[in-house]
């Protein structure tokens, strides 16, 4: 399984994805699930994906192949809006699933996939989309400034409590790592390294991009201090004082 987060904040955007594809006693696979396409001073586009690895890789590779040396409206480097880029990715997802889906289904292989695609094209504000397996998509808004895909349930509570569109990029990055730590603690199918990208609004170039592994000092500090902080706060909560006496 996978876990990916993307945020569209006032200051810019954050993308993060884990790298684990299989988990078991004797087999763990790792693949990068983040792809970044950049034309400095013109556009930055980032995609993170979850689900069937073959379909996600093929769909993104097809999108890239159709865009090489192509500045038409059928290329992510030729479109004028991120909406158009999301539409192109949706078309690629449909094509790959139409081609490979029947054969995978015959082998009882799950063909479900999902993508978070976002970025900024010159003369347009940053935009973020959640693309589904059917190729349709929705866009992040001020009221819903982040998306999750994959194993979402364990890392969602901290995002719901902290993230708004006004959250700063550094606070958003910190919250993202806490969300990943919570998820990895409860689900073995999500694991490091974590690929993290921070994009500053209107920069039109990649900003901070890091691969965070088990030895990363900051992530280990987050892991330790968050866990100890939760326990400390829990111990400070008042015990229940229920009075079962009948009057």
Tab-separated table of C-alpha atoms in Angstrom:
chain	number	residue	atom	x	y	z
A	1	UNK	CA	0.000	0.000	0.000
A	2	UNK	CA	1.039	3.655	-0.017
A	3	UNK	CA	0.501	6.933	1.750
A	4	UNK	CA	0.687	10.304	0.017
A	5	UNK	CA	-0.211	13.853	1.039
A	6	UNK	CA	-0.466	17.076	-0.951
A	7	UNK	CA	-1.360	20.532	0.363
A	8	UNK	CA	-2.315	23.776	-1.374
A	9	UNK	CA	-1.529	26.547	1.105
A	10	UNK	CA	-1.458	30.325	0.793
A	11	UNK	CA	2.350	30.285	0.788
A	12	UNK	CA	2.731	27.412	-1.664
A	13	UNK	CA	2.415	23.631	-1.887
A	14	UNK	CA	3.679	20.520	-0.126
A	15	UNK	CA	3.880	17.003	-1.557
A	16	UNK	CA	4.977	13.842	0.267
A	17	UNK	CA	4.928	10.126	-0.489
A	18	UNK	CA	6.261	6.989	1.127
A	19	UNK	CA	8.295	4.407	-0.788
A	20	UNK	CA	6.953	1.033	0.354
A	21	UNK	CA	5.096	-1.173	-2.122
A	22	UNK	CA	5.027	-4.572	-0.432
A	23	UNK	CA	5.239	-5.494	3.204
A	24	UNK	CA	5.620	-8.887	4.810
A	25	UNK	CA	7.886	-11.015	6.919
A	26	UNK	CA	10.465	-11.538	4.185
A	27	UNK	CA	9.659	-9.073	1.401
A	28	UNK	CA	9.650	-5.285	1.325
A	29	UNK	CA	9.740	-3.401	-1.987
A	30	UNK	CA	10.646	0.259	-2.375
A	31	UNK	CA	9.809	2.519	-5.288
A	32	UNK	CA	9.699	6.302	-5.501
A	33	UNK	CA	6.083	7.411	-5.956
A	34	UNK	CA	6.816	11.073	-6.656
A	35	UNK	CA	7.532	12.550	-10.088
A	36	UNK	CA	8.482	16.177	-10.652
A	37	UNK	CA	8.388	18.011	-13.987
A	38	UNK	CA	9.959	21.447	-14.122
A	39	UNK	CA	10.497	24.175	-16.661
A	40	UNK	CA	12.078	26.998	-14.626
A	41	UNK	CA	10.246	30.337	-14.769
A	42	UNK	CA	7.342	28.643	-16.585
A	43	UNK	CA	5.911	25.723	-14.597
A	44	UNK	CA	6.464	23.143	-11.874
A	45	UNK	CA	4.274	20.022	-11.818
A	46	UNK	CA	4.414	17.316	-9.137
A	47	UNK	CA	2.628	13.957	-9.101
A	48	UNK	CA	2.380	11.450	-6.248
A	49	UNK	CA	0.571	8.147	-6.696
A	50	UNK	CA	-0.924	5.223	-4.821
A	51	UNK	CA	-2.333	1.882	-5.908
A	52	UNK	CA	-1.265	-0.593	-8.569
A	53	UNK	CA	2.378	0.236	-9.270
A	54	UNK	CA	2.310	-0.923	-12.885
A	55	UNK	CA	-0.656	1.249	-13.797
A	56	UNK	CA	0.605	4.330	-11.938
A	57	UNK	CA	4.046	4.090	-13.514
A	58	UNK	CA	2.675	3.475	-17.004
A	59	UNK	CA	0.182	6.330	-16.789
A	60	UNK	CA	2.825	8.840	-15.678
A	61	UNK	CA	5.348	7.548	-18.229
A	62	UNK	CA	2.738	7.910	-20.965
A	63	UNK	CA	2.033	11.480	-19.875
A	64	UNK	CA	5.762	12.239	-19.975
A	65	UNK	CA	6.259	10.518	-23.338
A	66	UNK	CA	3.473	12.532	-24.952
A	67	UNK	CA	5.001	15.739	-23.589
A	68	UNK	CA	8.585	15.311	-24.776
A	69	UNK	CA	9.364	17.842	-27.483
A	70	UNK	CA	5.685	18.662	-27.687
A	71	UNK	CA	4.308	22.102	-26.877
A	72	UNK	CA	0.765	21.424	-28.073
A	73	UNK	CA	-2.322	21.362	-25.875
A	74	UNK	CA	-1.829	17.585	-25.569
A	75	UNK	CA	1.408	18.130	-23.634
A	76	UNK	CA	1.739	19.113	-19.986
A	77	UNK	CA	4.362	21.612	-21.156
A	78	UNK	CA	2.005	23.154	-23.702
A	79	UNK	CA	-1.160	23.609	-21.679
A	80	UNK	CA	-2.147	26.925	-20.128
A	81	UNK	CA	-3.709	25.599	-16.907
A	82	UNK	CA	-3.176	22.906	-14.295
A	83	UNK	CA	-6.762	21.839	-14.981
A	84	UNK	CA	-5.629	20.812	-18.463
A	85	UNK	CA	-2.661	18.899	-17.015
A	86	UNK	CA	-4.969	16.980	-14.663
A	87	UNK	CA	-7.212	16.176	-17.639
A	88	UNK	CA	-4.230	14.829	-19.592
A	89	UNK	CA	-3.241	12.603	-16.684
A	90	UNK	CA	-6.813	11.353	-16.406
A	91	UNK	CA	-6.776	10.451	-20.103
A	92	UNK	CA	-3.535	8.495	-19.626
A	93	UNK	CA	-4.961	6.637	-16.640
A	94	UNK	CA	-8.024	5.620	-18.654
A	95	UNK	CA	-5.899	4.447	-21.563
A	96	UNK	CA	-3.576	2.313	-19.439
A	97	UNK	CA	-6.440	0.760	-17.450
A	98	UNK	CA	-8.360	0.084	-20.668
A	99	UNK	CA	-5.297	-1.639	-22.136
A	100	UNK	CA	-4.049	-3.600	-19.113
A	101	UNK	CA	-7.077	-3.774	-16.811
A	102	UNK	CA	-8.834	-6.831	-18.302
A	103	UNK	CA	-5.662	-8.930	-18.094
A	104	UNK	CA	-4.925	-7.872	-14.542
A	105	UNK	CA	-8.486	-8.597	-13.473
A	106	UNK	CA	-8.156	-12.108	-14.945
A	107	UNK	CA	-5.256	-12.630	-12.565
A	108	UNK	CA	-7.210	-11.210	-9.609
A	109	UNK	CA	-4.923	-8.159	-9.492
A	110	UNK	CA	-6.395	-4.961	-8.061
A	111	UNK	CA	-6.308	-2.200	-10.686
A	112	UNK	CA	-7.279	0.687	-8.403
A	113	UNK	CA	-5.022	3.744	-8.498
A	114	UNK	CA	-5.133	7.369	-7.430
A	115	UNK	CA	-2.969	10.402	-8.006
A	116	UNK	CA	-2.379	13.810	-6.500
A	117	UNK	CA	-1.168	16.258	-9.129
A	118	UNK	CA	-0.462	19.891	-8.550
A	119	UNK	CA	1.829	22.777	-9.215
A	120	UNK	CA	1.853	26.151	-10.860
A	121	UNK	CA	1.918	27.376	-14.443
A	122	UNK	CA	3.027	30.925	-15.200
A	123	UNK	CA	0.158	33.464	-15.027
A	124	UNK	CA	-1.951	31.028	-12.983
A	125	UNK	CA	-2.190	30.455	-9.246
A	126	UNK	CA	-0.991	27.113	-7.753
A	127	UNK	CA	-3.619	24.377	-8.076
A	128	UNK	CA	-3.985	20.853	-6.704
A	129	UNK	CA	-6.110	17.942	-7.980
A	130	UNK	CA	-7.012	14.431	-6.819
A	131	UNK	CA	-7.283	12.150	-9.872
A	132	UNK	CA	-9.214	8.902	-9.455
A	133	UNK	CA	-8.816	5.531	-11.174
A	134	UNK	CA	-11.614	6.391	-13.612
A	135	UNK	CA	-9.722	9.476	-14.779
A	136	UNK	CA	-12.064	12.028	-13.201
A	137	UNK	CA	-10.785	14.441	-10.577
A	138	UNK	CA	-11.585	17.073	-7.971
A	139	UNK	CA	-9.705	20.240	-7.030
A	140	UNK	CA	-8.511	21.416	-3.617
A	141	UNK	CA	-10.172	24.557	-2.256
A	142	UNK	CA	-9.725	27.004	0.603
A	143	UNK	CA	-12.117	24.844	2.637
A	144	UNK	CA	-10.327	21.608	1.679
A	145	UNK	CA	-6.666	22.555	1.223
A	146	UNK	CA	-5.159	19.072	1.381
A	147	UNK	CA	-5.670	15.608	-0.091
A	148	UNK	CA	-4.543	12.152	1.051
A	149	UNK	CA	-4.420	8.912	-0.903
A	150	UNK	CA	-3.539	5.367	0.118
A	151	UNK	CA	-3.553	4.484	3.824
A	152	UNK	CA	-5.172	7.716	4.941
A	153	UNK	CA	-6.938	6.943	8.211
A	154	UNK	CA	-4.028	6.935	10.673
A	155	UNK	CA	-2.519	10.224	9.544
A	156	UNK	CA	-5.742	12.155	9.032
A	157	UNK	CA	-6.568	13.344	12.591
A	158	UNK	CA	-3.482	15.545	12.940
A	159	UNK	CA	-4.109	17.105	9.504
A	160	UNK	CA	-7.734	17.840	10.376
A	161	UNK	CA	-6.713	19.548	13.622
A	162	UNK	CA	-3.840	21.635	12.250
A	163	UNK	CA	-4.011	22.314	8.516
A	164	UNK	CA	-5.868	25.268	7.026
A	165	UNK	CA	-5.107	27.223	3.886
A	166	UNK	CA	-3.346	29.810	6.091
A	167	UNK	CA	-0.896	27.291	7.573
A	168	UNK	CA	2.718	28.246	6.791
A	169	UNK	CA	4.836	26.010	4.574
A	170	UNK	CA	7.150	24.991	7.423
A	171	UNK	CA	4.224	24.241	9.742
A	172	UNK	CA	2.642	22.247	6.910
A	173	UNK	CA	5.845	20.273	6.358
A	174	UNK	CA	6.106	19.546	10.082
A	175	UNK	CA	2.486	18.390	10.229
A	176	UNK	CA	3.056	16.222	7.151
A	177	UNK	CA	5.908	14.378	8.860
A	178	UNK	CA	3.868	13.869	12.046
A	179	UNK	CA	1.083	12.436	9.876
A	180	UNK	CA	3.543	10.031	8.247
A	181	UNK	CA	4.991	9.026	11.616
A	182	UNK	CA	1.511	8.235	12.940
A	183	UNK	CA	0.707	6.214	9.832
A	184	UNK	CA	3.932	4.206	9.852
A	185	UNK	CA	3.523	3.433	13.543
A	186	UNK	CA	0.121	1.825	12.913
A	187	UNK	CA	0.528	0.301	9.437
A	188	UNK	CA	3.449	-1.807	8.260
A	189	UNK	CA	2.471	-1.307	4.612
A	190	UNK	CA	3.666	2.325	4.777
A	191	UNK	CA	7.360	2.953	5.253
A	192	UNK	CA	10.372	5.150	4.571
A	193	UNK	CA	12.081	6.716	2.768
A	194	UNK	CA	9.655	9.637	2.567
A	195	UNK	CA	9.956	11.877	-0.485
A	196	UNK	CA	9.106	15.470	0.444
A	197	UNK	CA	8.810	18.525	-1.803
A	198	UNK	CA	8.054	22.090	-0.685
A	199	UNK	CA	7.127	24.576	-3.407
A	200	UNK	CA	6.967	28.302	-2.695
A	201	UNK	CA	4.131	30.175	-4.402
A	202	UNK	CA	5.134	31.988	-7.635
A	203	UNK	CA	8.708	30.627	-7.508
A	204	UNK	CA	8.185	28.594	-10.707
A	205	UNK	CA	11.079	26.353	-9.705
A	206	UNK	CA	11.465	23.431	-7.306
A	207	UNK	CA	12.224	24.535	-3.759
A	208	UNK	CA	13.064	22.142	-0.939
A	209	UNK	CA	13.191	18.518	-2.084
A	210	UNK	CA	14.372	15.857	0.339
A	211	UNK	CA	14.389	12.082	0.743
A	212	UNK	CA	13.903	11.335	4.442
A	213	UNK	CA	15.076	7.902	5.610
A	214	UNK	CA	15.171	6.112	8.956
A	215	UNK	CA	18.377	7.897	9.985
A	216	UNK	CA	17.158	11.455	9.331
A	217	UNK	CA	17.823	13.449	12.547
A	218	UNK	CA	14.844	15.776	12.227
A	219	UNK	CA	12.368	12.979	11.499
A	220	UNK	CA	13.694	10.989	14.453
A	221	UNK	CA	13.256	14.050	16.657
A	222	UNK	CA	9.679	14.483	15.420
A	223	UNK	CA	9.015	10.790	16.103
A	224	UNK	CA	10.374	10.948	19.653
A	225	UNK	CA	8.993	14.297	20.771
A	226	UNK	CA	5.548	13.749	19.262
A	227	UNK	CA	5.195	10.354	20.929
A	228	UNK	CA	6.390	11.621	24.298
A	229	UNK	CA	4.265	14.761	23.993
A	230	UNK	CA	1.087	12.769	23.331
A	231	UNK	CA	1.759	10.556	26.357
A	232	UNK	CA	2.517	13.580	28.550
A	233	UNK	CA	-0.645	15.406	27.497
A	234	UNK	CA	-2.717	12.252	27.997
A	235	UNK	CA	-1.421	11.874	31.544
A	236	UNK	CA	-2.444	15.467	32.288
A	237	UNK	CA	-6.049	14.963	31.236
A	238	UNK	CA	-8.467	14.594	34.168
A	239	UNK	CA	-9.708	11.113	34.965
A	240	UNK	CA	-13.424	10.484	34.496
A	241	UNK	CA	-15.494	11.177	37.591
A	242	UNK	CA	-18.736	9.396	36.962
A	243	UNK	CA	-21.200	9.250	39.807
A	244	UNK	CA	-23.402	6.202	39.418
A	245	UNK	CA	-25.314	6.831	42.637
A	246	UNK	CA	-29.067	7.032	42.311
A	247	UNK	CA	-30.917	9.935	43.826
